[in-house]
Amino acid sequence: MLMLAYDVEDATANKIALWLCTFTLSVAVCAVLLLPISILSNEVLLIFPHSYYMQWLNGSLIHGLWNLVFLFSNLSLVFLMPFAYFFTESEGFVGCKKGVMARVYETAVVLLLLTLLVLGMVWVFVALLNNHSARESLYDMWEYYLPYLYSAISLCGVLLLLLCTPFGLSRMFSVTGSLLVKPRVSDNPQMFSPVCGVDRALFLVGGSTACWVSVNVEPLRTQFLGVQAKRIALEMRRRASPWQRNLFYPLAMLLLLALTVACVLMVCFHVLELLFDETAMPSGMGDPRLGTASFSMFGSLGAAVQVVLILYLMVSSVVGFYSSPLFTSLLPRSQDTNLTQIIGNCVSLLVLSSALPVFSRTLGITRFDLLGDFGRYNWLGNFHIVFLYNILFAGLTSACLINTLTWAVQGELIRAFGLHKLPLTVSRTTIPLKLLLANGLSKIQ
């Protein structure tokens, strides 16, 4: 009976934590769509300036949405997600009656102590920089202290995007290639011979219960599952239509290449703007006047391209984040993801998505200035930080893209000429060239 009560209590705590994670993910989605919706709203008001049905779409509405997203993103990041983690790990104070409320009390105390610790560390850091400003921030916490903390959090998110997005832009080719059917598919029936051999071996070993030879079935079963997945993929490729094999894959690769090159060119153009135009610096917009002018020199078409590039950068940053060796352990797996990993994924996606508007404006992807508290970050007015950020993004993206295309073209040329079947002698050791090629191609996969 006591174990049943503990199970019900744990289930209730997990359910509350999942509700908080769901709310955090919804805030992250809103943060991703915030800038595209603002750009599209401005273009809609330009197309229908005097429409009666578009009177509800105005600057005050967009400004309110930006403030709400800023509020809930910081609330989820600073309070809700730590609360969800500590709530699932807490058991209540010693000597108190067990239950959900006991967990709530313990979590609230731990959160309060953690908040005081973080605020104290930030205040000490400010005091080391400027004693006078630190004393003012202690008296005026709302106007100076919290914006400084928000600036630090946003800077961490933008730096994380700087690391993940260039790597994700190069990984998008291999990820998209794994989802689509490639043009050249081998129809050799011998490709299924290893699969059939493993299938028969698994049947003989697993099916014979009276076998007198002791055999470890698990390695064979793992090998069989891997080969079976490859066989299913090959069967899907063989059943694909010629349009899917010869048209969709090249078009998808060309589209990804065009989007990536467009991002790099826009960032390079923004670097030149920073050198000669002071208005190119990201800043906050106090009173948004939507429907007066387009935020792109190419009109509605340029605004649509900006929206596509912003969403493409967000997808690439997520791909790069989960492909990075530092965050591979956070990758969700079907029916094998614990609650701590779910909370970690929600926090990571919220940090990436909430930094997306500042990231896009800093790189010059759009000229839509930041609204509300997003434009109050202290580091946005620093020319050296913004200029160096643009240079690093353009350099890292170009390096990753050149590395990916170089290995891919080299591999296709070697396979086209049949050189992968030739042995390569290195230091008196004969090594098949296809093994070296596979090791090289693994870097881009």
XYZ file of C-alpha atoms in Angstrom:
445
model
C 0.000 0.000 0.000
C 2.877 2.335 0.822
C 4.608 1.527 -2.468
C 1.373 2.273 -4.331
C 1.170 5.713 -2.687
C 4.767 6.426 -3.700
C 4.009 5.387 -7.293
C 0.958 7.653 -7.446
C 2.991 10.533 -6.024
C 5.795 10.021 -8.572
C 3.271 9.785 -11.395
C 1.672 13.070 -10.308
C 5.060 14.781 -10.101
C 6.040 13.516 -13.542
C 2.724 14.661 -14.972
C 3.190 18.183 -13.600
C 6.750 18.268 -14.956
C 5.515 17.195 -18.387
C 2.893 19.964 -18.331
C 5.621 22.504 -17.626
C 7.733 21.044 -20.446
C 4.792 21.295 -22.836
C 4.294 24.944 -21.926
C 8.010 25.621 -22.419
C 7.983 24.006 -25.862
C 4.952 26.080 -26.872
C 6.828 29.233 -25.817
C 9.808 28.069 -27.889
C 7.588 27.619 -30.958
C 6.143 31.106 -30.437
C 9.673 32.537 -30.191
C 10.619 30.860 -33.482
C 7.548 32.218 -35.290
C 7.791 35.674 -33.702
C 10.063 37.357 -36.239
C 8.562 35.674 -39.367
C 5.049 36.649 -38.282
C 6.163 40.241 -37.706
C 7.773 40.467 -41.159
C 4.763 38.915 -42.885
C 2.375 41.181 -40.970
C 4.230 44.240 -42.233
C 3.980 42.989 -45.828
C 0.280 42.219 -45.456
C -0.365 45.750 -44.212
C 1.589 47.098 -47.177
C -0.526 45.091 -49.613
C -3.849 45.930 -47.890
C -3.288 49.343 -46.308
C -6.937 50.377 -46.032
C -8.606 47.007 -45.601
C -11.309 46.877 -42.940
C -10.490 43.238 -42.139
C -6.843 44.055 -41.363
C -7.425 46.756 -38.764
C -6.767 44.308 -35.933
C -3.240 43.769 -37.284
C -1.295 46.750 -35.951
C 1.937 47.672 -34.245
C 0.581 47.464 -30.715
C -0.496 43.850 -31.245
C 2.923 42.812 -32.560
C 4.656 44.757 -29.786
C 2.516 42.990 -27.180
C 3.346 39.592 -28.663
C 7.080 40.354 -28.444
C 6.758 41.365 -24.788
C 4.726 38.255 -23.933
C 7.198 35.931 -25.624
C 10.081 37.667 -23.828
C 8.294 37.365 -20.476
C 7.285 33.711 -20.804
C 10.619 32.620 -22.280
C 12.543 34.089 -19.353
C 9.941 32.791 -16.895
C 10.254 29.280 -18.322
C 14.024 29.413 -18.438
C 14.622 30.900 -15.002
C 11.739 29.447 -12.978
C 9.573 26.760 -14.632
C 12.265 24.411 -15.938
C 14.360 24.494 -12.728
C 11.138 23.970 -10.795
C 10.275 20.932 -12.958
C 13.716 19.402 -12.417
C 13.868 19.945 -8.660
C 10.232 18.904 -8.295
C 10.893 15.486 -9.828
C 14.045 15.011 -7.715
C 12.573 16.182 -4.386
C 10.990 13.957 -1.751
C 9.972 16.471 0.912
C 11.709 17.605 4.065
C 12.682 15.072 6.674
C 10.028 14.762 9.340
C 7.244 16.300 7.236
C 4.262 14.462 5.845
C 4.991 12.982 2.454
C 2.984 14.096 -0.536
C 2.919 16.429 -3.514
C 2.761 19.563 -1.349
C 5.845 18.460 0.571
C 7.695 18.278 -2.725
C 6.384 21.723 -3.655
C 7.697 23.220 -0.389
C 11.133 21.659 -0.803
C 11.348 22.736 -4.453
C 10.344 26.314 -3.575
C 13.046 26.547 -0.898
C 15.718 25.128 -3.215
C 14.676 27.537 -5.983
C 14.807 30.490 -3.613
C 18.315 29.582 -2.478
C 19.427 29.037 -6.068
C 17.982 32.416 -7.117
C 19.809 34.211 -4.317
C 23.030 32.433 -5.281
C 22.759 33.376 -8.981
C 21.799 36.986 -8.257
C 24.631 37.308 -5.754
C 27.163 35.960 -8.269
C 25.926 38.377 -10.949
C 26.067 41.297 -8.497
C 29.631 40.400 -7.513
C 30.600 40.228 -11.180
C 29.080 43.668 -11.802
C 30.852 45.001 -8.717
C 34.176 43.812 -10.092
C 33.537 45.742 -13.281
C 32.052 48.907 -11.809
C 31.417 49.440 -8.116
C 29.154 52.451 -8.618
C 26.866 50.725 -11.105
C 26.715 47.625 -8.901
C 25.528 49.736 -5.956
C 22.878 51.322 -8.177
C 21.751 47.925 -9.426
C 21.314 46.743 -5.846
C 18.887 49.627 -5.206
C 17.194 49.464 -8.610
C 17.011 45.785 -9.430
C 14.161 45.918 -11.983
C 15.695 48.598 -14.198
C 19.316 47.483 -14.189
C 19.815 44.099 -12.574
C 17.322 41.944 -14.485
C 18.082 43.439 -17.948
C 21.759 42.713 -17.306
C 20.914 39.103 -16.456
C 18.713 38.832 -19.552
C 21.586 40.193 -21.645
C 23.918 37.501 -20.299
C 21.369 34.756 -21.037
C 20.734 36.063 -24.562
C 24.467 36.319 -25.236
C 24.878 32.663 -24.238
C 22.035 31.698 -26.591
C 23.489 33.665 -29.488
C 26.936 32.139 -28.898
C 25.346 28.681 -28.870
C 23.706 29.491 -32.213
C 27.082 30.619 -33.539
C 28.557 27.216 -32.719
C 25.638 25.054 -33.833
C 24.330 26.794 -36.961
C 27.438 26.560 -39.226
C 27.858 22.892 -38.333
C 24.132 22.329 -38.862
C 24.222 24.003 -42.283
C 26.818 21.465 -43.409
C 24.959 18.573 -41.775
C 21.698 19.458 -43.532
C 22.996 17.897 -46.754
C 23.655 14.498 -45.201
C 20.461 14.567 -43.124
C 18.344 15.450 -46.158
C 20.174 12.845 -48.231
C 19.329 10.154 -45.700
C 15.627 11.043 -45.912
C 15.408 11.157 -49.713
C 16.043 8.561 -52.393
C 19.375 9.067 -54.099
C 19.517 8.983 -57.905
C 21.942 6.075 -58.259
C 20.708 2.828 -56.758
C 22.377 -0.510 -57.286
C 20.032 -3.217 -58.550
C 22.495 -6.040 -57.947
C 20.611 -8.939 -56.312
C 23.739 -9.918 -54.384
C 23.255 -6.914 -52.117
C 20.731 -8.944 -50.123
C 22.933 -11.987 -49.675
C 24.452 -10.808 -46.363
C 20.974 -10.051 -45.107
C 19.678 -13.471 -46.010
C 22.708 -15.096 -44.392
C 22.236 -13.215 -41.137
C 18.501 -13.983 -41.245
C 19.119 -17.717 -41.604
C 21.794 -17.652 -38.889
C 19.476 -15.904 -36.469
C 16.715 -18.406 -37.234
C 19.007 -21.366 -36.695
C 20.555 -20.034 -33.506
C 17.447 -18.525 -31.951
C 15.026 -21.190 -33.113
C 16.881 -24.287 -31.999
C 16.410 -24.605 -28.278
C 18.045 -28.025 -28.051
C 21.349 -26.977 -29.589
C 24.339 -28.388 -27.686
C 26.646 -25.482 -28.708
C 26.537 -22.427 -26.458
C 26.176 -19.385 -28.745
C 25.796 -15.735 -27.737
C 22.778 -14.584 -29.728
C 22.808 -10.879 -28.795
C 25.668 -9.740 -31.098
C 24.107 -11.682 -33.963
C 20.699 -10.203 -33.223
C 22.143 -6.674 -33.171
C 23.862 -7.291 -36.484
C 20.664 -8.689 -37.949
C 18.634 -5.656 -36.898
C 21.160 -3.301 -38.494
C 21.235 -5.223 -41.759
C 17.451 -5.507 -41.750
C 17.137 -1.730 -41.481
C 19.509 -1.358 -44.448
C 17.463 -3.885 -46.405
C 14.239 -1.971 -45.768
C 15.910 1.248 -46.916
C 17.205 -0.442 -50.067
C 13.784 -1.877 -50.851
C 12.224 1.552 -50.484
C 14.832 2.965 -52.863
C 14.229 0.253 -55.442
C 10.483 0.845 -55.315
C 10.863 4.615 -55.737
C 9.715 6.168 -59.013
C 12.231 7.682 -61.471
C 10.928 11.148 -60.521
C 11.837 10.555 -56.907
C 15.255 9.163 -57.755
C 16.289 11.602 -60.474
C 14.481 14.848 -59.632
C 13.682 15.279 -55.931
C 17.163 14.580 -54.592
C 19.057 16.966 -56.924
C 16.455 19.691 -56.418
C 16.653 19.322 -52.635
C 20.463 19.495 -52.677
C 20.416 22.551 -54.953
C 17.838 24.237 -52.729
C 19.923 23.625 -49.608
C 23.032 24.900 -51.365
C 21.204 28.024 -52.569
C 19.845 28.783 -49.088
C 23.254 28.296 -47.469
C 25.037 30.466 -50.036
C 22.343 33.128 -49.673
C 22.886 33.208 -45.895
C 26.643 33.593 -46.314
C 26.275 36.331 -48.942
C 23.797 38.280 -46.801
C 26.130 38.109 -43.818
C 29.080 39.267 -45.946
C 27.005 42.174 -47.257
C 26.026 43.031 -43.691
C 29.708 43.110 -42.715
C 30.285 45.779 -45.370
C 27.246 47.673 -44.104
C 28.627 47.674 -40.589
C 31.800 49.306 -41.839
C 30.099 52.144 -43.719
C 26.606 52.538 -42.244
C 25.832 53.104 -38.564
C 22.154 52.232 -39.021
C 23.137 48.615 -39.793
C 23.784 48.008 -36.091
C 20.987 46.046 -34.369
C 18.864 48.224 -32.136
C 15.513 48.313 -30.429
C 12.395 49.815 -31.949
C 10.218 51.626 -29.434
C 7.090 52.393 -31.443
C 6.694 49.907 -34.316
C 5.018 51.473 -37.340
C 3.976 48.570 -39.469
C 2.728 49.044 -43.001
C 4.866 52.103 -43.825
C 7.775 50.493 -45.711
C 9.076 47.036 -46.509
C 11.992 45.681 -44.501
C 13.625 44.348 -47.667
C 14.929 46.256 -50.661
C 13.300 43.647 -52.914
C 9.816 44.146 -51.514
C 7.476 41.282 -50.681
C 9.669 38.725 -52.454
C 12.672 39.727 -50.371
C 10.579 39.548 -47.197
C 9.458 36.025 -48.116
C 13.099 35.037 -48.655
C 13.964 36.485 -45.236
C 11.269 34.374 -43.589
C 12.499 31.227 -45.350
C 16.109 31.935 -44.345
C 15.172 32.557 -40.707
C 13.287 29.262 -40.475
C 16.102 27.488 -42.326
C 18.664 28.828 -39.862
C 16.537 27.631 -36.956
C 16.244 24.107 -38.383
C 19.971 24.058 -39.119
C 20.804 25.170 -35.584
C 18.708 22.341 -34.130
C 20.368 19.814 -36.465
C 23.803 21.142 -35.556
C 22.977 21.112 -31.852
C 21.976 17.450 -31.801
C 24.841 16.493 -34.147
C 27.452 18.097 -31.930
C 29.470 15.635 -29.809
C 28.806 17.780 -26.737
C 25.018 17.412 -26.938
C 24.553 14.029 -28.594
C 23.474 12.507 -25.265
C 20.438 14.829 -25.220
C 19.069 13.427 -28.479
C 15.571 12.041 -27.755
C 15.066 8.353 -28.452
C 11.776 6.583 -28.863
C 10.638 5.043 -25.551
C 14.130 5.560 -24.114
C 14.162 9.175 -22.905
C 13.954 9.915 -19.204
C 12.369 13.017 -17.727
C 15.693 14.721 -17.035
C 16.600 14.472 -20.723
C 13.187 15.857 -21.678
C 13.730 18.873 -19.424
C 17.228 19.349 -20.870
C 15.835 19.257 -24.412
C 13.147 21.806 -23.541
C 15.719 24.172 -22.033
C 18.039 23.802 -25.028
C 15.301 24.414 -27.585
C 14.025 27.410 -25.614
C 17.511 28.960 -25.474
C 17.978 28.486 -29.225
C 14.534 29.769 -30.186
C 14.509 32.782 -27.860
C 17.883 33.894 -29.249
C 16.709 33.508 -32.869
C 15.330 37.090 -33.286
C 18.544 38.616 -31.910
C 20.603 36.173 -33.990
C 18.801 37.049 -37.232
C 19.019 40.794 -36.640
C 22.691 40.642 -35.629
C 23.596 38.815 -38.854
C 21.565 41.206 -40.977
C 19.213 38.525 -42.294
C 16.423 41.037 -41.750
C 16.262 44.767 -41.086
C 13.291 44.381 -38.747
C 14.478 45.981 -35.511
C 13.964 44.228 -32.209
C 10.826 45.084 -30.278
C 10.194 45.373 -26.564
C 12.742 44.042 -24.121
C 14.574 42.170 -26.879
C 16.148 45.481 -27.897
C 17.391 46.322 -24.380
C 20.348 43.963 -24.427
C 23.519 45.823 -23.502
C 25.885 44.079 -25.919
C 23.838 44.916 -29.037
C 25.336 48.397 -29.210
C 28.930 47.138 -29.115
C 30.327 47.407 -32.653
C 33.285 45.094 -32.004
C 31.085 42.246 -30.707
C 28.603 42.496 -33.600
C 31.321 42.821 -36.248
C 33.369 39.918 -34.874
C 30.209 37.795 -34.602
C 29.399 38.321 -38.291
C 32.969 37.546 -39.341
C 33.043 34.326 -37.303
C 29.693 33.145 -38.651
C 30.667 33.757 -42.283
C 34.053 32.108 -41.797
C 32.773 29.037 -39.941
C 29.890 28.493 -42.366
C 32.151 28.812 -45.405
C 34.712 26.413 -43.905
C 32.075 23.787 -43.028
C 30.423 24.110 -46.436
C 33.701 23.840 -48.359
C 34.746 20.826 -46.275
C 31.433 19.077 -46.911
C 31.381 19.723 -50.647
C 35.060 18.806 -51.029
C 34.646 15.376 -49.444
C 31.383 14.725 -51.304
C 32.783 15.650 -54.737
C 35.990 13.736 -54.085
C 34.055 10.633 -53.078
C 31.761 10.777 -56.106
C 34.697 11.210 -58.494
C 36.588 8.288 -56.974
C 33.511 6.082 -57.171
C 32.710 7.202 -60.722
C 36.161 6.206 -61.981
C 36.173 2.992 -59.968
C 39.240 3.975 -57.981
C 37.713 2.850 -54.694
C 38.404 -0.782 -55.699
C 42.142 -0.191 -56.088
C 44.547 -0.943 -53.199
C 46.544 1.979 -51.842
C 50.036 1.322 -50.454
C 50.997 3.569 -47.539
C 54.168 2.865 -45.509
C 54.461 -0.738 -46.822
C 50.873 -1.437 -45.827
C 48.240 -2.131 -48.449
C 44.989 -0.398 -47.531
C 41.877 -0.538 -49.747
C 41.045 2.927 -50.944
C 37.351 2.406 -50.263
C 38.122 2.126 -46.538
C 39.919 5.456 -46.584
C 37.056 6.913 -48.568
C 34.526 5.583 -46.072
C 36.487 7.119 -43.200
C 36.605 10.440 -45.005
C 32.932 10.424 -45.904
C 32.043 9.598 -42.313
C 33.145 13.124 -41.391
C 30.266 14.611 -43.373
C 27.710 12.032 -42.294
